[in-house]
GROMACS .gro file of C-alpha atoms in nm:
model
  404
    1MET     CA    1  -0.001   0.009  -0.014
    2ARG     CA    2   0.160   0.312  -0.097
    3ARG     CA    3   0.182   0.592   0.190
    4LYS     CA    4   0.095   0.959   0.104
    5TYR     CA    5   0.366   1.206   0.193
    6ARG     CA    6   0.260   1.592   0.231
    7ARG     CA    7   0.514   1.808   0.072
    8ARG     CA    8   0.698   1.994   0.356
    9SER     CA    9   0.664   2.378   0.390
   10VAL     CA   10   0.958   2.576   0.381
   11PHE     CA   11   0.807   2.803   0.655
   12PRO     CA   12   0.942   2.592   0.945
   13LEU     CA   13   1.311   2.642   0.811
   14ALA     CA   14   1.253   2.993   0.767
   15LEU     CA   15   1.108   3.037   1.138
   16ALA     CA   16   1.381   2.805   1.277
   17ALA     CA   17   1.645   3.031   1.092
   18LEU     CA   18   1.463   3.337   1.246
   19LEU     CA   19   1.466   3.170   1.600
   20LEU     CA   20   1.854   3.074   1.549
   21LEU     CA   21   1.926   3.430   1.495
   22SER     CA   22   1.740   3.553   1.797
   23GLY     CA   23   1.880   3.599   2.139
   24ALA     CA   24   2.160   3.367   2.266
   25ALA     CA   25   2.150   3.101   1.992
   26GLY     CA   26   2.187   3.369   1.738
   27GLY     CA   27   2.478   3.504   1.894
   28LEU     CA   28   2.630   3.168   1.940
   29TYR     CA   29   2.574   3.112   1.570
   30TYR     CA   30   2.746   3.426   1.471
   31HIS     CA   31   3.039   3.352   1.710
   32GLN     CA   32   3.104   3.037   1.563
   33MET     CA   33   3.063   3.081   1.201
   34GLY     CA   34   3.112   3.449   1.141
   35PRO     CA   35   3.505   3.481   1.179
   36ARG     CA   36   3.560   3.181   0.989
   37LYS     CA   37   3.345   3.260   0.695
   38GLN     CA   38   3.481   3.611   0.694
   39ALA     CA   39   3.821   3.460   0.676
   40LEU     CA   40   3.716   3.236   0.395
   41PHE     CA   41   3.557   3.530   0.205
   42GLU     CA   42   3.883   3.749   0.225
   43ARG     CA   43   4.100   3.452   0.124
   44ALA     CA   44   3.881   3.371  -0.185
   45ALA     CA   45   3.938   3.764  -0.275
   46TYR     CA   46   4.315   3.710  -0.231
   47TYR     CA   47   4.328   3.442  -0.473
   48ARG     CA   48   4.110   3.613  -0.715
   49GLU     CA   49   4.309   3.927  -0.711
   50LEU     CA   50   4.632   3.750  -0.758
   51ALA     CA   51   4.486   3.547  -1.050
   52ALA     CA   52   4.368   3.871  -1.205
   53GLY     CA   53   4.730   4.026  -1.165
   54GLU     CA   54   4.898   3.714  -1.337
   55ALA     CA   55   4.624   3.730  -1.615
   56ALA     CA   56   4.694   4.093  -1.671
   57TRP     CA   57   5.058   4.029  -1.712
   58LEU     CA   58   5.011   3.748  -1.956
   59SER     CA   59   4.786   3.952  -2.170
   60SER     CA   60   5.051   4.228  -2.145
   61ILE     CA   61   5.328   4.012  -2.293
   62GLN     CA   62   5.103   3.854  -2.555
   63LEU     CA   63   5.224   3.958  -2.890
   64GLU     CA   64   5.022   4.166  -3.146
   65ASN     CA   65   4.994   3.812  -3.364
   66GLY     CA   66   4.845   3.639  -3.068
   67ALA     CA   67   5.145   3.435  -2.990
   68ILE     CA   68   5.219   3.412  -2.615
   69PRO     CA   69   5.622   3.403  -2.562
   70PHE     CA   70   5.813   3.242  -2.295
   71ARG     CA   71   5.885   3.574  -2.150
   72GLY     CA   72   5.781   3.926  -2.259
   73GLU     CA   73   5.989   4.103  -2.540
   74THR     CA   74   5.950   4.425  -2.681
   75HIS     CA   75   6.279   4.446  -2.855
   76GLY     CA   76   6.454   4.137  -2.967
   77GLU     CA   77   6.377   3.796  -2.999
   78ALA     CA   78   6.082   3.619  -2.830
   79SER     CA   79   6.078   3.229  -2.772
   80ILE     CA   80   5.752   3.051  -2.821
   81THR     CA   81   5.697   2.706  -2.700
   82PRO     CA   82   5.348   2.593  -2.780
   83TYR     CA   83   5.348   2.345  -2.480
   84PHE     CA   84   5.409   2.661  -2.254
   85SER     CA   85   5.203   2.888  -2.443
   86ASP     CA   86   4.907   2.627  -2.427
   87ILE     CA   87   4.944   2.633  -2.030
   88ALA     CA   88   4.952   3.027  -2.019
   89ALA     CA   89   4.627   3.025  -2.223
   90TRP     CA   90   4.455   2.798  -1.970
   91GLY     CA   91   4.525   3.063  -1.706
   92LEU     CA   92   4.414   3.321  -1.929
   93LEU     CA   93   4.087   3.114  -1.980
   94GLU     CA   94   4.052   3.098  -1.597
   95GLY     CA   95   4.108   3.450  -1.577
   96GLY     CA   96   3.814   3.517  -1.827
   97GLU     CA   97   4.066   3.668  -2.071
   98TYR     CA   98   3.877   3.498  -2.376
   99ARG     CA   99   3.977   3.749  -2.660
  100ALA     CA  100   4.340   3.675  -2.544
  101VAL     CA  101   4.280   3.324  -2.568
  102ARG     CA  102   4.103   3.343  -2.907
  103ASP     CA  103   4.366   3.522  -3.042
  104TYR     CA  104   4.639   3.264  -2.915
  105ILE     CA  105   4.408   2.985  -3.085
  106GLN     CA  106   4.400   3.156  -3.424
  107TRP     CA  107   4.779   3.197  -3.402
  108HIS     CA  108   4.837   2.836  -3.318
  109MET     CA  109   4.614   2.710  -3.583
  110ALA     CA  110   4.791   2.937  -3.853
  111HIS     CA  111   5.120   2.764  -3.750
  112LEU     CA  112   5.002   2.392  -3.770
  113ASN     CA  113   5.223   2.183  -3.986
  114ASP     CA  114   5.096   1.948  -4.254
  115ALA     CA  115   5.243   1.628  -4.367
  116VAL     CA  116   5.504   1.791  -4.593
  117SER     CA  117   5.628   2.056  -4.360
  118ASP     CA  118   5.648   1.848  -4.044
  119TYR     CA  119   5.984   1.670  -4.034
  120SER     CA  120   5.857   1.345  -3.937
  121GLY     CA  121   5.546   1.352  -4.211
  122ILE     CA  122   5.280   1.412  -3.930
  123ALA     CA  123   5.013   1.665  -4.013
  124GLY     CA  124   4.869   1.857  -3.702
  125THR     CA  125   5.214   1.896  -3.533
  126ILE     CA  126   5.359   2.254  -3.431
  127TYR     CA  127   5.712   2.375  -3.421
  128ASP     CA  128   5.865   2.608  -3.167
  129TYR     CA  129   5.928   2.952  -3.285
  130THR     CA  130   6.135   3.237  -3.252
  131ILE     CA  131   5.951   3.568  -3.347
  132GLU     CA  132   6.155   3.903  -3.412
  133VAL     CA  133   6.013   4.194  -3.227
  134ASP     CA  134   6.097   4.579  -3.246
  135ASP     CA  135   5.914   4.841  -3.050
  136GLY     CA  136   5.646   4.577  -2.994
  137LYS     CA  137   5.581   4.508  -3.317
  138VAL     CA  138   5.628   4.157  -3.487
  139VAL     CA  139   5.869   4.186  -3.763
  140SER     CA  140   5.944   3.815  -3.836
  141GLU     CA  141   5.904   3.460  -3.730
  142LYS     CA  142   6.117   3.151  -3.797
  143SER     CA  143   6.144   2.815  -3.678
  144GLU     CA  144   6.423   2.551  -3.649
  145ARG     CA  145   6.176   2.294  -3.738
  146HIS     CA  146   6.176   2.155  -3.389
  147TYR     CA  147   5.958   2.048  -3.119
  148ASP     CA  148   6.015   1.882  -2.775
  149SER     CA  149   5.692   1.650  -2.810
  150VAL     CA  150   5.416   1.550  -3.055
  151ASP     CA  151   5.222   1.388  -2.779
  152SER     CA  152   5.204   1.689  -2.525
  153TYR     CA  153   5.189   1.958  -2.764
  154ALA     CA  154   4.881   1.822  -2.915
  155ALA     CA  155   4.730   1.730  -2.579
  156THR     CA  156   4.755   2.049  -2.404
  157PHE     CA  157   4.607   2.249  -2.719
  158LEU     CA  158   4.320   2.028  -2.765
  159ILE     CA  159   4.269   2.066  -2.371
  160LEU     CA  160   4.279   2.443  -2.434
  161ILE     CA  161   4.032   2.453  -2.738
  162SER     CA  162   3.801   2.231  -2.586
  163GLU     CA  163   3.781   2.410  -2.262
  164TYR     CA  164   3.754   2.738  -2.459
  165CYS     CA  165   3.470   2.648  -2.661
  166GLN     CA  166   3.281   2.471  -2.388
  167ARG     CA  167   3.324   2.766  -2.139
  168THR     CA  168   3.237   3.044  -2.395
  169GLY     CA  169   3.005   2.865  -2.625
  170ASP     CA  170   3.200   2.997  -2.906
  171GLU     CA  171   3.082   2.769  -3.189
  172ALA     CA  172   3.208   2.986  -3.479
  173LEU     CA  173   3.547   2.918  -3.375
  174PHE     CA  174   3.506   2.574  -3.351
  175ARG     CA  175   3.362   2.503  -3.687
  176GLN     CA  176   3.602   2.754  -3.856
  177TYR     CA  177   3.878   2.515  -3.736
  178GLN     CA  178   3.715   2.196  -3.680
  179ASP     CA  179   3.934   2.018  -3.962
  180GLN     CA  180   4.235   2.154  -3.785
  181VAL     CA  181   4.120   1.994  -3.461
  182LEU     CA  182   4.086   1.673  -3.597
  183LEU     CA  183   4.421   1.705  -3.753
  184VAL     CA  184   4.585   1.777  -3.396
  185LEU     CA  185   4.376   1.478  -3.254
  186GLY     CA  186   4.527   1.272  -3.564
  187ALA     CA  187   4.877   1.379  -3.451
  188MET     CA  188   4.822   1.280  -3.084
  189GLU     CA  189   4.680   0.938  -3.228
  190ARG     CA  190   4.994   0.879  -3.411
  191THR     CA  191   5.185   0.867  -3.089
  192ILE     CA  192   4.981   0.597  -2.928
  193ASP     CA  193   5.190   0.293  -2.954
  194ARG     CA  194   5.082  -0.079  -2.974
  195ASP     CA  195   5.114  -0.121  -2.577
  196GLY     CA  196   4.853   0.184  -2.561
  197LEU     CA  197   5.097   0.438  -2.426
  198SER     CA  198   5.189   0.752  -2.627
  199PHE     CA  199   5.548   0.824  -2.713
  200THR     CA  200   5.695   1.156  -2.713
  201LYS     CA  201   5.753   1.179  -3.091
  202PRO     CA  202   5.869   0.940  -3.363
  203ASP     CA  203   6.250   1.016  -3.318
  204TYR     CA  204   6.218   0.969  -2.924
  205LEU     CA  205   6.014   0.682  -2.857
  206VAL     CA  206   5.986   0.737  -2.474
  207LYS     CA  207   5.660   0.716  -2.320
  208TYR     CA  208   5.648   0.956  -2.010
  209LEU     CA  209   5.397   0.936  -1.736
  210MET     CA  210   5.341   1.310  -1.764
  211ASP     CA  211   5.264   1.308  -2.125
  212ASN     CA  212   5.040   1.018  -2.087
  213ALA     CA  213   4.839   1.177  -1.806
  214GLU     CA  214   4.799   1.490  -2.047
  215VAL     CA  215   4.680   1.271  -2.346
  216TYR     CA  216   4.434   1.099  -2.090
  217ALA     CA  217   4.282   1.439  -2.031
  218ALA     CA  218   4.296   1.540  -2.382
  219LEU     CA  219   4.091   1.248  -2.503
  220GLY     CA  220   3.807   1.333  -2.238
  221CYS     CA  221   3.818   1.691  -2.337
  222VAL     CA  222   3.762   1.627  -2.704
  223GLU     CA  223   3.497   1.365  -2.651
  224SER     CA  224   3.306   1.651  -2.453
  225LEU     CA  225   3.357   1.882  -2.718
  226LEU     CA  226   3.257   1.667  -3.011
  227GLU     CA  227   2.934   1.558  -2.787
  228ARG     CA  228   2.834   1.919  -2.785
  229TYR     CA  229   2.961   2.015  -3.141
  230PRO     CA  230   2.888   1.716  -3.376
  231VAL     CA  231   3.145   1.643  -3.691
  232PRO     CA  232   3.090   1.430  -3.968
  233ASP     CA  233   3.176   1.061  -3.877
  234GLY     CA  234   3.141   1.193  -3.532
  235GLU     CA  235   2.991   0.896  -3.365
  236ARG     CA  236   3.290   0.667  -3.493
  237ILE     CA  237   3.534   0.932  -3.361
  238LEU     CA  238   3.343   0.949  -3.023
  239THR     CA  239   3.363   0.574  -3.009
  240TRP     CA  240   3.731   0.572  -3.045
  241LEU     CA  241   3.787   0.854  -2.807
  242ARG     CA  242   3.605   0.651  -2.528
  243GLN     CA  243   3.752   0.325  -2.606
  244ARG     CA  244   4.107   0.482  -2.612
  245ARG     CA  245   4.088   0.657  -2.309
  246THR     CA  246   3.959   0.344  -2.119
  247SER     CA  247   4.256   0.183  -2.265
  248LEU     CA  248   4.502   0.422  -2.178
  249ASN     CA  249   4.384   0.417  -1.814
  250GLU     CA  250   4.426   0.067  -1.806
  251ARG     CA  251   4.762   0.030  -1.960
  252LEU     CA  252   4.878   0.306  -1.726
  253GLU     CA  253   4.794   0.098  -1.434
  254ALA     CA  254   4.936  -0.195  -1.556
  255LEU     CA  255   5.267  -0.081  -1.711
  256LEU     CA  256   5.354   0.218  -1.506
  257TRP     CA  257   5.183   0.179  -1.174
  258ASN     CA  258   5.452   0.024  -0.908
  259GLN     CA  259   5.231  -0.149  -0.658
  260GLY     CA  260   5.520  -0.252  -0.435
  261GLU     CA  261   5.632   0.099  -0.404
  262ARG     CA  262   5.307   0.275  -0.392
  263ARG     CA  263   5.433   0.505  -0.686
  264TYR     CA  264   5.411   0.554  -1.043
  265GLU     CA  265   5.713   0.480  -1.300
  266THR     CA  266   5.827   0.812  -1.476
  267GLY     CA  267   5.807   0.620  -1.781
  268ALA     CA  268   5.914   0.332  -2.044
  269ASP     CA  269   6.135   0.323  -2.325
  270ALA     CA  270   6.071   0.174  -2.675
  271LYS     CA  271   6.118  -0.178  -2.564
  272GLY     CA  272   5.864  -0.120  -2.249
  273ARG     CA  273   6.148  -0.107  -2.001
  274THR     CA  274   6.051   0.128  -1.717
  275LEU     CA  275   6.265   0.442  -1.678
  276ALA     CA  276   6.504   0.427  -1.365
  277PHE     CA  277   6.362   0.617  -1.084
  278GLY     CA  278   6.569   0.851  -0.899
  279GLY     CA  279   6.381   0.856  -0.591
  280TRP     CA  280   6.119   1.091  -0.421
  281GLN     CA  281   6.416   1.332  -0.326
  282GLU     CA  282   6.436   1.393  -0.693
  283PHE     CA  283   6.203   1.705  -0.738
  284TYR     CA  284   6.190   1.654  -1.114
  285PRO     CA  285   6.098   1.467  -1.304
  286ASP     CA  286   6.083   1.173  -1.030
  287ALA     CA  287   5.872   1.332  -0.775
  288THR     CA  288   5.664   1.606  -0.966
  289ALA     CA  289   5.573   1.324  -1.200
  290GLN     CA  290   5.371   1.141  -0.966
  291LEU     CA  291   5.147   1.475  -0.941
  292PHE     CA  292   5.037   1.422  -1.303
  293PRO     CA  293   4.773   1.176  -1.264
  294ILE     CA  294   4.623   1.418  -1.005
  295LEU     CA  295   4.646   1.725  -1.222
  296PHE     CA  296   4.497   1.543  -1.528
  297GLY     CA  297   4.180   1.353  -1.378
  298LEU     CA  298   4.350   0.990  -1.377
  299LEU     CA  299   4.311   1.026  -0.987
  300GLU     CA  300   4.025   1.162  -0.797
  301PRO     CA  301   4.182   1.387  -0.523
  302ALA     CA  302   3.956   1.217  -0.272
  303SER     CA  303   4.108   0.862  -0.350
  304GLN     CA  304   4.340   0.679  -0.145
  305ARG     CA  305   4.593   0.690  -0.409
  306ALA     CA  306   4.610   1.050  -0.468
  307GLN     CA  307   4.605   1.130  -0.103
  308GLU     CA  308   4.905   0.884  -0.043
  309ILE     CA  309   5.114   1.012  -0.331
  310TYR     CA  310   5.024   1.370  -0.241
  311GLN     CA  311   5.134   1.337   0.137
  312ARG     CA  312   5.450   1.162   0.029
  313PHE     CA  313   5.547   1.446  -0.199
  314CYS     CA  314   5.480   1.682   0.065
  315ARG     CA  315   5.685   1.490   0.312
  316GLU     CA  316   6.009   1.498   0.076
  317HIS     CA  317   5.957   1.856  -0.051
  318ALA     CA  318   5.872   2.178   0.126
  319TRP     CA  319   5.710   2.289  -0.193
  320GLN     CA  320   5.531   2.562  -0.004
  321GLU     CA  321   5.829   2.725   0.095
  322MET     CA  322   6.003   2.699  -0.270
  323GLU     CA  323   6.243   2.489  -0.120
  324HIS     CA  324   6.281   2.318  -0.473
  325TYR     CA  325   6.396   2.649  -0.618
  326ALA     CA  326   6.586   2.781  -0.316
  327THR     CA  327   6.801   2.475  -0.289
  328GLY     CA  328   6.877   2.437  -0.671
  329ASN     CA  329   6.684   2.134  -0.688
  330ALA     CA  330   6.460   2.294  -0.952
  331SER     CA  331   6.529   2.589  -1.193
  332PHE     CA  332   6.168   2.732  -1.186
  333TYR     CA  333   5.878   2.813  -0.958
  334TRP     CA  334   5.685   2.518  -1.056
  335GLY     CA  335   5.338   2.655  -1.021
  336LEU     CA  336   5.173   2.323  -1.113
  337VAL     CA  337   5.260   2.210  -0.773
  338ALA     CA  338   5.058   2.468  -0.649
  339TYR     CA  339   4.760   2.375  -0.870
  340ALA     CA  340   4.795   2.004  -0.748
  341GLY     CA  341   4.790   2.136  -0.384
  342ALA     CA  342   4.471   2.328  -0.478
  343LYS     CA  343   4.308   2.031  -0.633
  344MET     CA  344   4.385   1.832  -0.306
  345GLY     CA  345   4.219   2.119  -0.100
  346ASP     CA  346   4.538   2.199   0.068
  347GLU     CA  347   4.475   2.566   0.149
  348GLU     CA  348   4.735   2.597   0.391
  349ARG     CA  349   5.011   2.505   0.172
  350VAL     CA  350   4.872   2.689  -0.125
  351TYR     CA  351   4.855   3.005   0.077
  352GLN     CA  352   5.227   2.972   0.186
  353TYR     CA  353   5.339   2.924  -0.161
  354MET     CA  354   5.134   3.219  -0.298
  355GLU     CA  355   5.245   3.453  -0.002
  356TYR     CA  356   5.634   3.360  -0.128
  357TYR     CA  357   5.535   3.419  -0.481
  358ARG     CA  358   5.354   3.752  -0.419
  359ARG     CA  359   5.639   3.915  -0.178
  360ARG     CA  360   5.928   3.757  -0.400
  361VAL     CA  361   5.850   3.706  -0.735
  362LEU     CA  362   5.591   3.954  -0.820
  363PRO     CA  363   5.757   4.279  -0.744
  364ASP     CA  364   5.996   4.242  -1.050
  365ARG     CA  365   5.871   3.929  -1.237
  366ASP     CA  366   6.221   3.853  -1.325
  367TYR     CA  367   6.350   3.526  -1.477
  368PRO     CA  368   6.283   3.263  -1.406
  369LEU     CA  369   5.917   3.320  -1.394
  370TYR     CA  370   5.774   3.249  -1.768
  371CYS     CA  371   5.439   3.228  -1.905
  372GLY     CA  372   5.373   2.868  -1.810
  373ASP     CA  373   5.438   2.918  -1.440
  374ALA     CA  374   5.206   3.221  -1.470
  375GLY     CA  375   4.938   3.012  -1.609
  376TRP     CA  376   4.977   2.740  -1.345
  377ILE     CA  377   4.956   2.997  -1.084
  378ILE     CA  378   4.621   3.120  -1.222
  379LEU     CA  379   4.475   2.790  -1.234
  380ALA     CA  380   4.582   2.711  -0.868
  381CYS     CA  381   4.438   3.048  -0.747
  382GLY     CA  382   4.101   2.991  -0.926
  383GLU     CA  383   4.085   2.634  -0.786
  384MET     CA  384   4.161   2.760  -0.444
  385ALA     CA  385   3.920   3.051  -0.462
  386ARG     CA  386   3.634   2.812  -0.540
  387TRP     CA  387   3.741   2.585  -0.257
  388CYS     CA  388   3.691   2.873  -0.019
  389GLU     CA  389   3.347   2.958  -0.161
  390THR     CA  390   3.252   2.595  -0.120
  391GLU     CA  391   3.346   2.585   0.235
  392MET     CA  392   3.135   2.914   0.303
  393GLU     CA  393   2.856   2.733   0.178
  394ARG     CA  394   2.920   2.405   0.371
  395ILE     CA  395   2.957   2.611   0.698
  396ASP     CA  396   2.675   2.865   0.641
  397PRO     CA  397   2.444   2.652   0.401
  398LEU     CA  398   2.148   2.895   0.463
  399GLY     CA  399   2.381   3.223   0.400
  400LEU     CA  400   2.277   3.355   0.729
  401VAL     CA  401   2.616   3.515   0.817
  402GLN     CA  402   2.696   3.825   0.588
  403VAL     CA  403   3.037   3.896   0.495
  404GLN     CA  404   3.207   4.178   0.306
   0.00000   0.00000   0.00000
């Protein structure tokens, strides 16, 4: 027999809230929740302000043709490494600088190789470039026909254009370049070997954990993009993307997860032999590579494995104090570590890192700050600001405590 339930009125909840805020009970509620919520509000604003400043800096160094250089240059040669430029553009996207991201995407698309111009005969790749700048104006571009990788360069750009189109709804841009998007996807596909892992490039058949984590994320991003904006033969492509992503996850687990030592191998060579692990004390690549499955969605932050890996990394490296940079164990600031901390909800360490960055890096923005690190900083700040806002909702779900 079915029981009949009456729909509950919201009036008792409102009445309870009013009673809660009256007298001693209200005072206790404010005493307990007010300071914490105010602190979270101020911390979220801190992260938003820091992110806005970095987005403004990246916009200021972007060249008039849309390219994002390694560092700003008004007179002389500006170095363009598309992998780092992609990450900088991720940061610009997080910062709401959509026009700057669109301009960069158009520059990138205009510089894709076809099968003739690519030295390995792979369409959809892109070379590193050097751009001559005079008084802030682009004079010329040249390339030595070199790229560090095919798999990572393709993956990071596919993540960018997918996230840009999803966030802005700019279908016109996607339709303008949908053939090129599929070319880049094809270039990435060309790097996936028989064992299911991607290699760096045809003349360097090393299969890095970091690159494969990026490829995994890119497959998911393109899947979401093509579900939203169908293309010819789209169902076949979507089926391939889903199968390849599942397979990559399984192969990474089978080939690169070291169950005995509770860590990932940093990669494998062309014969499937795992690369020598230098130890957790080696900041890069050995230790930082462990964070890439967290950064790119192979591991959920709440999972036991993610927690173990992250805590081990933190025990080995006081990254929040920039120990890796101060001791010479790394040549850069490694903002991606702060982003990993943000994804793990480690507000204390992220804040320490950002304070170091704010006090010692931002006043002059001297080298070794570069575009990719600034992009990671923006991503970390955006993630941390959202964490603070979620915490505010958690501790005061009815929104009774006002903050400003």
